[in-house]
mmCIF file of C-alpha atoms in Angstrom:
data_model
loop_
_atom_site.group_PDB
_atom_site.id
_atom_site.type_symbol
_atom_site.label_atom_id
_atom_site.label_comp_id
_atom_site.label_asym_id
_atom_site.label_seq_id
_atom_site.Cartn_x
_atom_site.Cartn_y
_atom_site.Cartn_z
ATOM 1 C CA UNK A 61 158.544 131.017 145.531
ATOM 2 C CA UNK A 62 155.742 130.029 147.959
ATOM 3 C CA UNK A 63 152.156 129.409 147.213
ATOM 4 C CA UNK A 64 149.323 128.715 149.567
ATOM 5 C CA UNK A 65 147.114 125.748 148.511
ATOM 6 C CA UNK A 66 143.210 125.970 149.092
ATOM 7 C CA UNK A 67 143.766 123.415 151.862
ATOM 8 C CA UNK A 68 146.053 125.902 153.816
ATOM 9 C CA UNK A 69 149.294 123.913 153.028
ATOM 10 C CA UNK A 70 152.503 125.761 151.539
ATOM 11 C CA UNK A 71 153.693 124.647 148.037
ATOM 12 C CA UNK A 72 157.310 125.581 147.156
ATOM 13 C CA UNK A 73 158.276 126.316 143.571
ATOM 14 C CA UNK A 74 162.140 126.576 142.800
ATOM 15 C CA UNK A 75 164.360 126.119 139.937
ATOM 16 C CA UNK A 76 167.342 123.779 139.787
ATOM 17 C CA UNK A 77 170.854 125.104 139.895
ATOM 18 C CA UNK A 78 172.093 122.100 137.836
ATOM 19 C CA UNK A 79 171.916 124.461 134.950
ATOM 20 C CA UNK A 80 174.838 126.269 136.263
ATOM 21 C CA UNK A 81 176.912 123.273 137.286
ATOM 22 C CA UNK A 82 179.699 123.843 139.880
ATOM 23 C CA UNK A 83 182.050 121.331 141.187
ATOM 24 C CA UNK A 84 183.222 123.119 144.393
ATOM 25 C CA UNK A 85 181.869 125.398 147.078
ATOM 26 C CA UNK A 86 183.469 128.459 145.420
ATOM 27 C CA UNK A 87 181.378 127.666 142.348
ATOM 28 C CA UNK A 88 178.241 127.228 144.292
ATOM 29 C CA UNK A 89 178.713 130.511 145.892
ATOM 30 C CA UNK A 90 179.298 132.155 142.600
ATOM 31 C CA UNK A 91 176.123 130.663 141.235
ATOM 32 C CA UNK A 92 174.073 132.247 143.892
ATOM 33 C CA UNK A 93 175.809 135.615 143.028
ATOM 34 C CA UNK A 94 175.980 135.374 139.188
ATOM 35 C CA UNK A 95 172.659 133.532 138.398
ATOM 36 C CA UNK A 96 170.253 132.896 141.185
ATOM 37 C CA UNK A 97 169.946 136.407 142.666
ATOM 38 C CA UNK A 98 169.622 138.003 139.074
ATOM 39 C CA UNK A 99 166.836 135.479 138.460
ATOM 40 C CA UNK A 100 165.105 136.437 141.705
ATOM 41 C CA UNK A 101 165.402 140.299 140.842
ATOM 42 C CA UNK A 102 164.194 139.757 137.407
ATOM 43 C CA UNK A 103 160.878 138.194 138.865
ATOM 44 C CA UNK A 104 160.581 141.168 141.375
ATOM 45 C CA UNK A 105 160.615 138.860 144.392
ATOM 46 C CA UNK A 106 162.061 139.195 147.855
ATOM 47 C CA UNK A 107 162.503 135.588 148.072
ATOM 48 C CA UNK A 108 163.262 132.576 145.480
ATOM 49 C CA UNK A 109 163.389 129.061 146.008
ATOM 50 C CA UNK A 110 166.363 127.117 144.316
ATOM 51 C CA UNK A 111 166.659 123.569 144.028
ATOM 52 C CA UNK A 112 170.459 123.226 144.860
ATOM 53 C CA UNK A 113 172.771 120.861 143.146
ATOM 54 C CA UNK A 114 175.868 120.026 145.331
ATOM 55 C CA UNK A 115 178.456 117.995 143.604
ATOM 56 C CA UNK A 116 180.449 115.497 145.622
ATOM 57 C CA UNK A 117 183.258 118.009 146.202
ATOM 58 C CA UNK A 118 181.089 120.858 147.368
ATOM 59 C CA UNK A 119 179.043 118.645 149.557
ATOM 60 C CA UNK A 120 182.254 117.227 151.379
ATOM 61 C CA UNK A 121 183.560 120.719 151.874
ATOM 62 C CA UNK A 122 180.340 121.591 153.650
ATOM 63 C CA UNK A 123 180.273 118.417 155.700
ATOM 64 C CA UNK A 124 183.872 118.911 156.742
ATOM 65 C CA UNK A 125 183.620 122.414 157.783
ATOM 66 C CA UNK A 126 180.475 123.456 159.955
ATOM 67 C CA UNK A 127 181.772 127.263 159.387
ATOM 68 C CA UNK A 128 181.386 126.927 155.652
ATOM 69 C CA UNK A 129 177.979 125.328 155.992
ATOM 70 C CA UNK A 130 176.907 128.334 158.081
ATOM 71 C CA UNK A 131 178.413 130.696 155.672
ATOM 72 C CA UNK A 132 176.334 129.063 152.773
ATOM 73 C CA UNK A 133 173.178 129.505 154.710
ATOM 74 C CA UNK A 134 174.009 133.109 155.473
ATOM 75 C CA UNK A 135 174.727 133.610 151.864
ATOM 76 C CA UNK A 136 171.342 132.235 150.751
ATOM 77 C CA UNK A 137 169.707 134.592 153.278
ATOM 78 C CA UNK A 138 171.701 137.562 152.144
ATOM 79 C CA UNK A 139 170.802 137.094 148.470
ATOM 80 C CA UNK A 140 166.997 136.371 149.199
ATOM 81 C CA UNK A 141 167.252 132.790 148.286
ATOM 82 C CA UNK A 142 165.850 129.492 150.052
ATOM 83 C CA UNK A 143 166.398 125.783 149.695
ATOM 84 C CA UNK A 144 163.879 123.115 150.399
ATOM 85 C CA UNK A 145 164.989 120.588 147.866
ATOM 86 C CA UNK A 146 168.260 119.295 146.560
ATOM 87 C CA UNK A 147 168.902 117.477 143.288
ATOM 88 C CA UNK A 148 171.023 114.493 144.365
ATOM 89 C CA UNK A 149 170.931 112.748 140.978
ATOM 90 C CA UNK A 150 174.213 113.926 139.383
ATOM 91 C CA UNK A 151 177.218 112.986 141.471
ATOM 92 C CA UNK A 152 179.880 115.048 139.816
ATOM 93 C CA UNK A 153 181.026 116.206 136.445
ATOM 94 C CA UNK A 154 177.686 117.416 135.125
ATOM 95 C CA UNK A 155 179.325 120.426 133.524
ATOM 96 C CA UNK A 156 181.807 118.113 131.560
ATOM 97 C CA UNK A 157 181.774 118.519 127.809
ATOM 98 C CA UNK A 158 180.324 114.854 127.691
ATOM 99 C CA UNK A 159 178.101 113.580 130.438
ATOM 100 C CA UNK A 160 176.081 110.995 128.835
ATOM 101 C CA UNK A 161 176.158 107.655 130.767
ATOM 102 C CA UNK A 162 178.487 109.058 133.475
ATOM 103 C CA UNK A 163 175.580 110.757 135.157
ATOM 104 C CA UNK A 164 174.266 107.323 136.440
ATOM 105 C CA UNK A 165 177.307 106.522 138.465
ATOM 106 C CA UNK A 166 177.782 105.815 141.255
ATOM 107 C CA UNK A 167 174.456 103.842 141.355
ATOM 108 C CA UNK A 168 172.568 102.568 144.435
ATOM 109 C CA UNK A 169 174.465 99.535 144.502
ATOM 110 C CA UNK A 170 177.653 101.218 145.199
ATOM 111 C CA UNK A 171 178.203 102.493 148.847
ATOM 112 C CA UNK A 172 179.346 105.804 147.695
ATOM 113 C CA UNK A 173 175.742 106.674 146.649
ATOM 114 C CA UNK A 174 174.584 106.025 149.997
ATOM 115 C CA UNK A 175 177.198 108.060 151.619
ATOM 116 C CA UNK A 176 176.870 111.066 149.539
ATOM 117 C CA UNK A 177 172.928 111.028 149.749
ATOM 118 C CA UNK A 178 173.259 110.631 153.597
ATOM 119 C CA UNK A 179 175.527 113.764 153.407
ATOM 120 C CA UNK A 180 173.028 115.644 151.263
ATOM 121 C CA UNK A 181 170.227 114.972 153.757
ATOM 122 C CA UNK A 182 172.282 116.282 156.685
ATOM 123 C CA UNK A 183 173.264 119.308 154.635
ATOM 124 C CA UNK A 184 169.647 120.099 153.645
ATOM 125 C CA UNK A 185 168.382 119.770 157.257
ATOM 126 C CA UNK A 186 170.873 122.558 158.042
ATOM 127 C CA UNK A 187 169.801 124.684 154.980
ATOM 128 C CA UNK A 188 166.080 124.650 155.389
ATOM 129 C CA UNK A 189 164.517 127.923 156.295
ATOM 130 C CA UNK A 190 163.708 128.271 160.060
ATOM 131 C CA UNK A 191 159.929 127.963 159.285
ATOM 132 C CA UNK A 192 160.014 124.838 157.157
ATOM 133 C CA UNK A 193 160.388 121.360 158.527
ATOM 134 C CA UNK A 194 160.321 119.217 155.313
ATOM 135 C CA UNK A 195 162.891 118.660 152.860
ATOM 136 C CA UNK A 196 163.379 116.611 149.693
ATOM 137 C CA UNK A 197 166.354 115.028 147.802
ATOM 138 C CA UNK A 198 165.851 113.674 144.261
ATOM 139 C CA UNK A 199 168.106 110.868 143.243
ATOM 140 C CA UNK A 200 168.690 108.408 140.327
ATOM 141 C CA UNK A 201 166.246 105.464 139.811
ATOM 142 C CA UNK A 202 168.676 102.944 141.231
ATOM 143 C CA UNK A 203 170.919 102.432 138.196
ATOM 144 C CA UNK A 204 171.286 102.486 134.508
ATOM 145 C CA UNK A 205 169.506 99.198 133.235
ATOM 146 C CA UNK A 206 172.613 97.255 132.063
ATOM 147 C CA UNK A 207 174.791 95.321 134.521
ATOM 148 C CA UNK A 208 172.103 95.683 137.248
ATOM 149 C CA UNK A 209 171.536 92.123 138.367
ATOM 150 C CA UNK A 210 169.825 90.430 141.380
ATOM 151 C CA UNK A 211 172.873 90.991 143.405
ATOM 152 C CA UNK A 212 173.104 94.770 142.560
ATOM 153 C CA UNK A 213 169.220 95.135 143.097
ATOM 154 C CA UNK A 214 169.760 93.461 146.736
ATOM 155 C CA UNK A 215 172.449 95.937 147.483
ATOM 156 C CA UNK A 216 170.434 98.989 146.361
ATOM 157 C CA UNK A 217 167.510 97.849 148.451
ATOM 158 C CA UNK A 218 169.791 97.475 151.547
ATOM 159 C CA UNK A 219 171.349 100.869 150.889
ATOM 160 C CA UNK A 220 167.971 102.554 150.602
ATOM 161 C CA UNK A 221 166.602 100.811 153.875
ATOM 162 C CA UNK A 222 169.750 102.018 155.603
ATOM 163 C CA UNK A 223 169.017 105.521 154.224
ATOM 164 C CA UNK A 224 165.437 105.617 155.615
ATOM 165 C CA UNK A 225 166.670 104.612 159.184
ATOM 166 C CA UNK A 226 169.291 107.437 158.868
ATOM 167 C CA UNK A 227 166.540 109.750 157.902
ATOM 168 C CA UNK A 228 164.544 108.705 160.994
ATOM 169 C CA UNK A 229 167.515 109.491 163.155
ATOM 170 C CA UNK A 230 168.081 112.725 161.428
ATOM 171 C CA UNK A 231 164.513 113.964 162.225
ATOM 172 C CA UNK A 232 164.860 112.973 165.839
ATOM 173 C CA UNK A 233 168.226 114.950 166.059
ATOM 174 C CA UNK A 234 167.126 118.149 163.964
ATOM 175 C CA UNK A 235 163.317 118.249 163.949
ATOM 176 C CA UNK A 236 163.508 118.288 160.221
ATOM 177 C CA UNK A 237 161.932 115.649 158.023
ATOM 178 C CA UNK A 238 163.971 114.748 154.868
ATOM 179 C CA UNK A 239 162.532 112.391 152.086
ATOM 180 C CA UNK A 240 164.465 110.866 149.261
ATOM 181 C CA UNK A 241 162.710 110.673 145.905
ATOM 182 C CA UNK A 242 163.729 108.093 143.120
ATOM 183 C CA UNK A 243 163.371 109.818 139.768
ATOM 184 C CA UNK A 244 162.128 107.427 137.023
ATOM 185 C CA UNK A 245 164.107 108.013 133.669
ATOM 186 C CA UNK A 246 164.012 106.206 130.348
ATOM 187 C CA UNK A 247 166.757 103.551 130.046
ATOM 188 C CA UNK A 248 167.228 103.130 133.733
ATOM 189 C CA UNK A 249 166.313 100.181 135.898
ATOM 190 C CA UNK A 250 163.240 102.270 137.128
ATOM 191 C CA UNK A 251 162.129 103.643 133.835
ATOM 192 C CA UNK A 252 158.641 104.474 134.651
ATOM 193 C CA UNK A 253 156.503 105.258 137.562
ATOM 194 C CA UNK A 254 155.090 101.619 137.292
ATOM 195 C CA UNK A 255 158.598 100.361 137.557
ATOM 196 C CA UNK A 256 158.991 102.281 140.763
ATOM 197 C CA UNK A 257 156.141 100.622 142.692
ATOM 198 C CA UNK A 258 157.836 97.254 143.365
ATOM 199 C CA UNK A 259 161.101 98.538 144.608
ATOM 200 C CA UNK A 260 159.435 101.268 146.820
ATOM 201 C CA UNK A 261 156.937 98.989 148.339
ATOM 202 C CA UNK A 262 159.704 96.416 149.172
ATOM 203 C CA UNK A 263 161.516 99.050 151.061
ATOM 204 C CA UNK A 264 158.365 99.906 152.914
ATOM 205 C CA UNK A 265 159.183 103.515 154.261
ATOM 206 C CA UNK A 266 157.507 106.746 153.483
ATOM 207 C CA UNK A 267 161.150 108.344 153.750
ATOM 208 C CA UNK A 268 161.733 106.746 150.277
ATOM 209 C CA UNK A 269 159.393 107.907 147.581
ATOM 210 C CA UNK A 270 159.372 109.001 143.955
ATOM 211 C CA UNK A 271 160.083 112.268 141.958
ATOM 212 C CA UNK A 272 157.823 112.872 139.133
ATOM 213 C CA UNK A 273 159.804 114.421 136.319
ATOM 214 C CA UNK A 274 157.247 115.442 133.698
ATOM 215 C CA UNK A 275 159.782 115.341 130.848
ATOM 216 C CA UNK A 276 160.634 111.632 131.704
ATOM 217 C CA UNK A 277 156.956 111.048 132.216
ATOM 218 C CA UNK A 278 156.099 112.235 128.764
ATOM 219 C CA UNK A 279 159.116 110.683 127.085
ATOM 220 C CA UNK A 280 157.914 107.338 128.072
ATOM 221 C CA UNK A 281 154.350 108.100 126.931
ATOM 222 C CA UNK A 282 152.963 107.701 130.387
ATOM 223 C CA UNK A 283 149.609 108.906 130.993
ATOM 224 C CA UNK A 284 149.615 111.144 134.068
ATOM 225 C CA UNK A 285 146.054 109.898 135.469
ATOM 226 C CA UNK A 286 147.080 106.235 135.067
ATOM 227 C CA UNK A 287 150.665 106.770 136.658
ATOM 228 C CA UNK A 288 149.568 108.939 139.596
ATOM 229 C CA UNK A 289 146.539 106.724 140.285
ATOM 230 C CA UNK A 290 148.661 103.609 140.516
ATOM 231 C CA UNK A 291 151.182 105.372 142.862
ATOM 232 C CA UNK A 292 148.272 106.302 145.101
ATOM 233 C CA UNK A 293 146.755 102.996 145.039
ATOM 234 C CA UNK A 294 150.214 101.528 146.070
ATOM 235 C CA UNK A 295 150.679 104.112 148.796
ATOM 236 C CA UNK A 296 153.940 105.525 147.235
ATOM 237 C CA UNK A 297 154.647 109.145 148.404
ATOM 238 C CA UNK A 298 155.719 111.786 146.045
ATOM 239 C CA UNK A 299 158.204 114.049 147.935
ATOM 240 C CA UNK A 300 159.017 116.188 144.899
ATOM 241 C CA UNK A 301 157.933 116.897 141.184
ATOM 242 C CA UNK A 302 160.223 118.357 138.435
ATOM 243 C CA UNK A 303 158.462 120.560 136.041
ATOM 244 C CA UNK A 304 160.054 119.911 132.542
ATOM 245 C CA UNK A 305 158.936 119.375 129.077
ATOM 246 C CA UNK A 306 160.244 116.797 126.423
ATOM 247 C CA UNK A 307 160.780 117.247 122.719
ATOM 248 C CA UNK A 308 157.957 115.962 120.530
ATOM 249 C CA UNK A 309 157.949 115.067 116.906
ATOM 250 C CA UNK A 310 154.548 114.268 115.497
ATOM 251 C CA UNK A 311 155.732 112.829 112.109
ATOM 252 C CA UNK A 312 159.291 111.538 112.435
ATOM 253 C CA UNK A 313 159.167 109.995 108.961
ATOM 254 C CA UNK A 314 159.143 113.309 107.342
ATOM 255 C CA UNK A 315 162.646 114.606 106.144
ATOM 256 C CA UNK A 316 161.971 118.080 107.383
ATOM 257 C CA UNK A 317 161.151 116.613 110.986
ATOM 258 C CA UNK A 318 164.331 114.551 110.987
ATOM 259 C CA UNK A 319 166.376 117.570 110.070
ATOM 260 C CA UNK A 320 164.617 119.565 112.889
ATOM 261 C CA UNK A 321 165.415 116.831 115.213
ATOM 262 C CA UNK A 322 168.834 116.582 114.140
ATOM 263 C CA UNK A 323 169.581 119.986 115.627
ATOM 264 C CA UNK A 324 168.932 118.661 118.987
ATOM 265 C CA UNK A 325 171.335 115.771 118.727
ATOM 266 C CA UNK A 326 174.217 117.032 120.559
ATOM 267 C CA UNK A 327 177.393 115.428 122.369
ATOM 268 C CA UNK A 328 176.921 116.449 126.035
ATOM 269 C CA UNK A 329 173.772 114.893 127.410
ATOM 270 C CA UNK A 330 171.916 111.555 126.703
ATOM 271 C CA UNK A 331 168.658 112.111 125.000
ATOM 272 C CA UNK A 332 166.678 108.751 125.192
ATOM 273 C CA UNK A 333 164.063 108.762 122.436
ATOM 274 C CA UNK A 334 160.817 106.657 122.509
ATOM 275 C CA UNK A 335 157.891 105.878 120.307
ATOM 276 C CA UNK A 336 154.756 103.720 120.895
ATOM 277 C CA UNK A 337 153.986 100.652 118.752
ATOM 278 C CA UNK A 338 151.401 97.890 118.769
ATOM 279 C CA UNK A 339 153.959 95.691 120.584
ATOM 280 C CA UNK A 340 154.595 98.358 123.199
ATOM 281 C CA UNK A 341 157.118 101.032 123.850
ATOM 282 C CA UNK A 342 160.188 101.131 121.654
ATOM 283 C CA UNK A 343 163.336 103.280 122.108
ATOM 284 C CA UNK A 344 166.864 104.191 121.727
ATOM 285 C CA UNK A 345 169.503 105.428 124.069
ATOM 286 C CA UNK A 346 170.081 108.626 122.324
ATOM 287 C CA UNK A 347 168.557 110.832 119.632
ATOM 288 C CA UNK A 348 171.406 110.372 117.136
ATOM 289 C CA UNK A 349 170.794 106.768 117.295
ATOM 290 C CA UNK A 350 167.103 107.113 116.478
ATOM 291 C CA UNK A 351 167.986 109.356 113.473
ATOM 292 C CA UNK A 352 170.801 107.070 112.200
ATOM 293 C CA UNK A 353 168.732 104.324 110.503
ATOM 294 C CA UNK A 354 165.926 101.988 111.177
ATOM 295 C CA UNK A 355 166.654 101.617 114.939
ATOM 296 C CA UNK A 356 163.262 103.288 115.769
ATOM 297 C CA UNK A 357 160.082 102.910 113.981
ATOM 298 C CA UNK A 358 158.864 106.211 112.559
ATOM 299 C CA UNK A 359 155.166 105.556 111.917
ATOM 300 C CA UNK A 360 154.101 107.112 115.291
ATOM 301 C CA UNK A 361 155.252 110.238 117.047
ATOM 302 C CA UNK A 362 158.679 110.322 118.878
ATOM 303 C CA UNK A 363 159.668 111.975 122.029
ATOM 304 C CA UNK A 364 163.127 112.686 123.218
ATOM 305 C CA UNK A 365 164.377 113.286 126.642
ATOM 306 C CA UNK A 366 165.582 116.855 125.841
ATOM 307 C CA UNK A 367 164.490 119.323 128.459
ATOM 308 C CA UNK A 368 163.038 122.149 126.356
ATOM 309 C CA UNK A 369 162.230 125.556 128.026
ATOM 310 C CA UNK A 370 158.806 125.501 129.398
ATOM 311 C CA UNK A 371 157.933 128.862 127.953
ATOM 312 C CA UNK A 372 159.500 128.458 124.509
ATOM 313 C CA UNK A 373 158.651 125.215 122.631
ATOM 314 C CA UNK A 374 160.572 124.532 119.591
ATOM 315 C CA UNK A 375 159.401 125.912 116.289
ATOM 316 C CA UNK A 376 157.310 123.743 113.976
ATOM 317 C CA UNK A 377 157.455 120.918 112.834
ATOM 318 C CA UNK A 378 158.547 120.144 116.443
ATOM 319 C CA UNK A 379 156.769 121.008 119.679
ATOM 320 C CA UNK A 380 157.127 120.101 123.444
ATOM 321 C CA UNK A 381 155.181 117.961 125.813
ATOM 322 C CA UNK A 382 154.073 120.991 127.914
ATOM 323 C CA UNK A 383 150.397 119.572 127.853
ATOM 324 C CA UNK A 384 151.670 116.561 129.807
ATOM 325 C CA UNK A 385 153.169 118.710 132.375
ATOM 326 C CA UNK A 386 149.856 120.640 132.720
ATOM 327 C CA UNK A 387 147.954 117.663 133.233
ATOM 328 C CA UNK A 388 150.233 116.141 135.645
ATOM 329 C CA UNK A 389 150.441 119.244 137.655
ATOM 330 C CA UNK A 390 146.584 119.580 137.919
ATOM 331 C CA UNK A 391 146.620 116.063 139.326
ATOM 332 C CA UNK A 392 149.467 116.681 141.622
ATOM 333 C CA UNK A 393 148.241 119.912 142.993
ATOM 334 C CA UNK A 394 144.761 120.781 141.756
ATOM 335 C CA UNK A 395 143.053 118.593 144.012
ATOM 336 C CA UNK A 396 141.496 118.922 147.505
ATOM 337 C CA UNK A 397 145.029 118.336 148.951
ATOM 338 C CA UNK A 398 148.371 118.417 147.247
ATOM 339 C CA UNK A 399 150.090 115.162 146.437
ATOM 340 C CA UNK A 400 153.501 116.906 146.759
ATOM 341 C CA UNK A 401 154.562 120.362 148.185
ATOM 342 C CA UNK A 402 157.950 120.543 146.283
ATOM 343 C CA UNK A 403 157.960 121.753 142.769
ATOM 344 C CA UNK A 404 161.184 122.182 140.732
ATOM 345 C CA UNK A 405 161.699 123.752 137.304
ATOM 346 C CA UNK A 406 164.574 121.710 135.729
ATOM 347 C CA UNK A 407 165.607 122.838 132.313
ATOM 348 C CA UNK A 408 169.338 122.103 132.442
ATOM 349 C CA UNK A 409 169.713 121.989 128.732
ATOM 350 C CA UNK A 410 169.879 125.787 127.947
ATOM 351 C CA UNK A 411 173.583 125.513 126.550
ATOM 352 C CA UNK A 412 172.751 122.403 124.676
ATOM 353 C CA UNK A 413 170.028 123.869 122.547
ATOM 354 C CA UNK A 414 170.700 124.354 118.973
ATOM 355 C CA UNK A 415 173.047 127.276 118.718
ATOM 356 C CA UNK A 416 170.525 129.859 117.418
ATOM 357 C CA UNK A 417 168.336 129.121 120.578
ATOM 358 C CA UNK A 418 170.925 129.345 123.266
ATOM 359 C CA UNK A 419 171.172 132.294 125.643
ATOM 360 C CA UNK A 420 174.203 134.429 124.656
ATOM 361 C CA UNK A 421 174.709 135.894 127.943
ATOM 362 C CA UNK A 422 174.096 135.523 131.752
ATOM 363 C CA UNK A 423 171.372 137.971 131.412
ATOM 364 C CA UNK A 424 169.578 136.166 128.690
ATOM 365 C CA UNK A 425 169.729 132.952 130.725
ATOM 366 C CA UNK A 426 168.265 134.811 133.719
ATOM 367 C CA UNK A 427 165.485 136.079 131.597
ATOM 368 C CA UNK A 428 164.747 132.587 130.257
ATOM 369 C CA UNK A 429 164.608 131.057 133.794
ATOM 370 C CA UNK A 430 162.503 133.834 134.991
ATOM 371 C CA UNK A 431 160.055 133.222 132.067
ATOM 372 C CA UNK A 432 159.882 129.665 132.955
ATOM 373 C CA UNK A 433 159.067 130.174 136.668
ATOM 374 C CA UNK A 434 156.599 132.796 135.527
ATOM 375 C CA UNK A 435 154.697 130.162 133.378
ATOM 376 C CA UNK A 436 154.933 127.734 136.287
ATOM 377 C CA UNK A 437 153.540 130.344 138.766
ATOM 378 C CA UNK A 438 150.717 131.088 136.382
ATOM 379 C CA UNK A 439 149.837 127.549 136.238
ATOM 380 C CA UNK A 440 149.755 127.238 139.954
ATOM 381 C CA UNK A 441 147.582 130.426 140.285
ATOM 382 C CA UNK A 442 145.103 129.011 137.638
ATOM 383 C CA UNK A 443 144.696 125.943 139.875
ATOM 384 C CA UNK A 444 143.561 128.127 142.790
ATOM 385 C CA UNK A 445 146.772 128.725 144.563
ATOM 386 C CA UNK A 446 147.719 132.065 146.185
ATOM 387 C CA UNK A 447 151.295 133.314 145.557
ATOM 388 C CA UNK A 448 152.694 134.466 149.042
ATOM 389 C CA UNK A 449 155.203 137.231 149.614
#
């Protein structure tokens, strides 16, 4: 979906296909047929943007076979789909029964992360619509925080510097400008937007910037005005923002609130949980750890890294952090000029929701995703943007 900003620039809104994980090219093509095109039709649109997730196996198949890459581009066109952004955070195995900490491997100290992301940039340059010259790839924020020492940090910095040079060369070759966006996430080396400023300014290239994920922003209790103001002051670019909402519990000390939270503690994904205290932010790596005893103080609200559907917050006594998303979006898009032009709805947890809230068919999932995109569209229109055909 495309929108015209009052300054004349085009804003792209997509949804991320990591909600339909596929490990190979055949699975990616099936996604387009079984999920993405049905969402487009439910929205009544001739064209729908998707934030494509290409696992290592799928990416390699496309890199090694130019005919397969041309075929994917033709299939996107045939189904009324377009790609301006890739989600390069998960490497493989995102559809496994247990993902948890595996999603952070390989990290940016591992040469394989540089190789994979370089491949994704090349693929995106070939997949961009003919009338689009800018693409973005979101990626993990360096590494999970443990075992990431000064040597690893140096290796990651060198890898990202090398990547920036490769992206410069790619634009010279193709005319397509691809930018990489580190996505701060609770528990990682770069947990917050503030944590990103140092590493990104050290690299010193506008090819490497930050992806604002509004669920992660809210989980860490970051104030959008403060966070975005600091990024602007530091000259950090924002190639991409992910529109997502976290789980919010106002009174976690109450038994009924803990019971409600317990329904969201599930074995597949990591749900980092945070609260604010007088001494600063406190947290656990997962929701069940927070609920299991006294690991997390419960005298103030908790937020958990659980991407809840934008249009359907959980029932009381829980809610979502949709207001944080709205605040961040206003500051990203609502000014005289947009801070980013790539927006991606990223609710990958539909099948991890409590059983009674999960979609029971492909059709119900498509309806839910279409409803999320409709909410995002309405927010953009309220900010003065005009939806384009």
